[in-house]
Amino acid sequence: MNAGGLQLLLAAVLIGLLAMRVSPTSAAEYVLSPDGDDAAAGDAHQPWRTLQKANTTLESGDTAVFLPGEYVGSIAPERSGTADAPITYRSSEPRGARLIADGAQDVIRLSNREHITVEGFHVDGGMQARWIQADSCHHITVRGCAMRNTPRPVSITNSTQLRLLDNLFSQDRSGPTDMMWIEECSEVLVEGNSFTRAGHSPFTLNYVNNVVIRANVFHGEWGRDYITYSLGRCLWEGNIITRARDSGGSAEAKAHSFWDHGIFRHNLVFDNLGTPLNIGSYIWQGVSHTGRFRAPFNTRDSRFYHNTFTDNLGPAWYLGGIDVSANVFQNNIFHRNDWAGGHEQITRTADISRDNRFVANLFRGDEPGQAVLHWGDEYWTAEEANKRTPTTGGFWSQAHLNIDADPSFVDAQNRDYRLQADSGAIDAGDFLARAVGSGTGTALPVNDGVPFYDGFGIEGEEGDIIAIGTGDNLAQVLKVELRYNRPAILHLDREVTWTDAMPVSLPWAGAAPDIGAYEHGVTDPTRFVALARPSLIEPGQSVSFSLDALGKELASVTWDFGDGSVSDEPAPTHTFTQAGHYGVTVRAKFTNGRRRAEALFVKVEQPVDPSAPLLQGDFETATMDTHWGYQFKFYRGHQTGAANVERRDGEGLCMHLFYDPKKANQTAAQVAPGAWDIDQYPLVRFEYRIPTGVPVAVQLSPFDVPGRPSGLILAGTANQESRFGELEGYTLVDDGGWHEITMDVRRLRTAYPGLKYLRQFMFSTPWRTPPPPARWTRFPALQARCTSHPDGPEDTGRLDSLDTLLLRAREPGAWVQMPFSLRAETSGEVLVDLVNHTDRGAIRILLDGKVAVERYEHYSAETTRQSVSLGTMTLAAGEHTLRIEVFEDKVGFVGLGGLSIRPEGAPTTPALTPEQFEFWFDNFAILPE
């Protein structure tokens, strides 16, 4: 054989060996044990010991099996797998192998890797490390892991074909921290996971396209449930969204939901401790053309249908802001939301586009006929919404076909939101789309293609099964072709015949689709219903699980109970031994070949001790994450500065609240424990130390009810102020010493007859501008119920940074009026506090209907504060009115700060400047009597 022939032979042999090595049949399985040896063979009898050994050894098709125990270090493979031969790291028992962070080094580190699977581990960040850091990766799967204790968010960027399946993510850290960021990614499947106990957001997506979020349990507990920025083509399906709160680490309970061409369907949203969902479009302060945020956050051309929203402590959705348009809310149940307040089911502000539509939804508060839609500045019933938003062309309207009816759930107490046979929601829905024209074929033209799902290019995903013409004439969507203003095309798996305006929807039974997450009486080829009874138990009690296959035959099933236990029984009974809130996932396969995952939520709670506090905070480090850190809000921009410091008297730690020039200094220590029953927990107790002259007040707020003040002062120092009304209550002593106060919040019933629940406690700290000098009385305009002409929402505005109410007067005859009340006859100089500016004109000032200043030139070349004297006078106890009118010859805006009264002999300057404002408080509790 010549040299050339030998080279060809060697090359062929080498290629053959390489082919053998990467083929699935040559895959190796290695075993690791905490007691192993990296110099051993790496099999079950002679296991390896370290992650590093696995990282350097594994090649395409290899699997590393980890026996129970702890492994310190990182999963960081040196090689990628292939489509037919992925690299797998797997715990031999579910969550039996524990991956422990090595200091601050990320536990799972992947960069430019493909086809990697991590399965079944308990991952502990040790409050130092991230669980996952992945960049520029493809075909990555993380399955069946429990991830806990991390101070830093998961970071997954610039990746495709990502799968997060059946994991528990629990950050276990209070404060304004996020748990997970997925950014600049596409083809993402997030299914069967539980997200909980993160301060700011447990799950955050930014610039992610073609993403499916299915059968997850979002139970924030310590904050909101998620944040999504700038998603393109997303599907939210079959999720449970619950237990969000306005917490110490999140600005509010609301989950930000910003996406284009999104689908939100078959989700259950219940038992949240505030408004759970938010489309409040805004511009982030750090937006730039090329930065992390490159445009306003918006929600456009998305479809929200067949969901159930019930029993939340606020409206189910808030919609408002600069860019919310062309969205459709259809066939949803909104039931008994805002039950402790005004029974508001949605809030739709006046500033969003009028092309957002509400079609065939059920709106019901506690009883029929309630005005449950907050529409701009008005409150409407479902019928009023239908009538007041005129229908065009026989079908198009902002509100159309909505009803007020009893949904008649099968078992709401156990979160079984299927419909009973007498439900008003049955056959009350509308079809998602209509066929356009007539024809036969596999390309079906429809008037709206956005509601339908085609798999989004995610490997292993299949498109919707839809019904055409009748509820049982089924076909599968292979591809959705939107085509923008032309009819969309649904490419189907079989030939169908259609006529013009023929209904196209998900499978339905009866004359039309039902309203809500579940269709009554349908035989569904893909969906099933998972059930748990009871869904609220005590530790040591059992739950019976079952499923309704909706007419299909079950082939196999796997239940993951969220506590590390699993079952393959069709109807298992499981005992939960530890208190906690558990996301339960069930995966079912049917004899028709379809597979599906569904989610449940089980609460395991100790019996309520009637003598225990509703809430308490000793502000010690040891109890921060378990008791008070997630409850008390200190970090927001409208608050004061705050620090956890040693008490000077040696009695442990306390909270120090102080003036921060970078913040608004309006409030401090906000806490919203949920539905605070003041008959069960009527007392508030805390210790405090307030230096002389520092204004501090205790402000309590009920849940919002139209026409009712949103808060009252129950206690305060002598010179305190509040933007809400005052009540004869308690005095806070400002002598620089420590004091304890116990207040009975039932005193609020003198102002709120019949009050049952409170929403929030906070300190009111009017520190943004210098306080009035001693003995002065001040009435800020932003704290009064001012009226104006014109009175549209765009005619007045709040300049919070200037403590100013702005009247945007654009024509003669405009005025603004501020009421104020005196408890006793008061004498002194009356002054009107104004903010002059370049856009101001000439004004007339009236007090109690009489002209006090005939003409005042409100214009200034710079922004300046000015107190205009109305003279010295005596005002009677009772109600008074300040009115400012715009002159016809010089129309301009009005900047009203308020009104002050200086008694004779009172100082003209305050004793303290804002920089000197501070106080301390400790040992807070909301208590039973």
XYZ file of C-alpha atoms in Angstrom, residues 820-825 876-880:
11
model
C -60.333 72.877 53.938
C -61.770 72.391 57.408
C -60.973 73.992 60.766
C -61.717 72.214 64.015
C -61.925 75.457 65.961
C -62.117 79.176 65.328
C -64.881 80.108 62.040
C -64.723 76.421 62.814
C -66.039 74.312 59.944
C -65.736 74.112 56.173
C -64.038 76.759 54.005
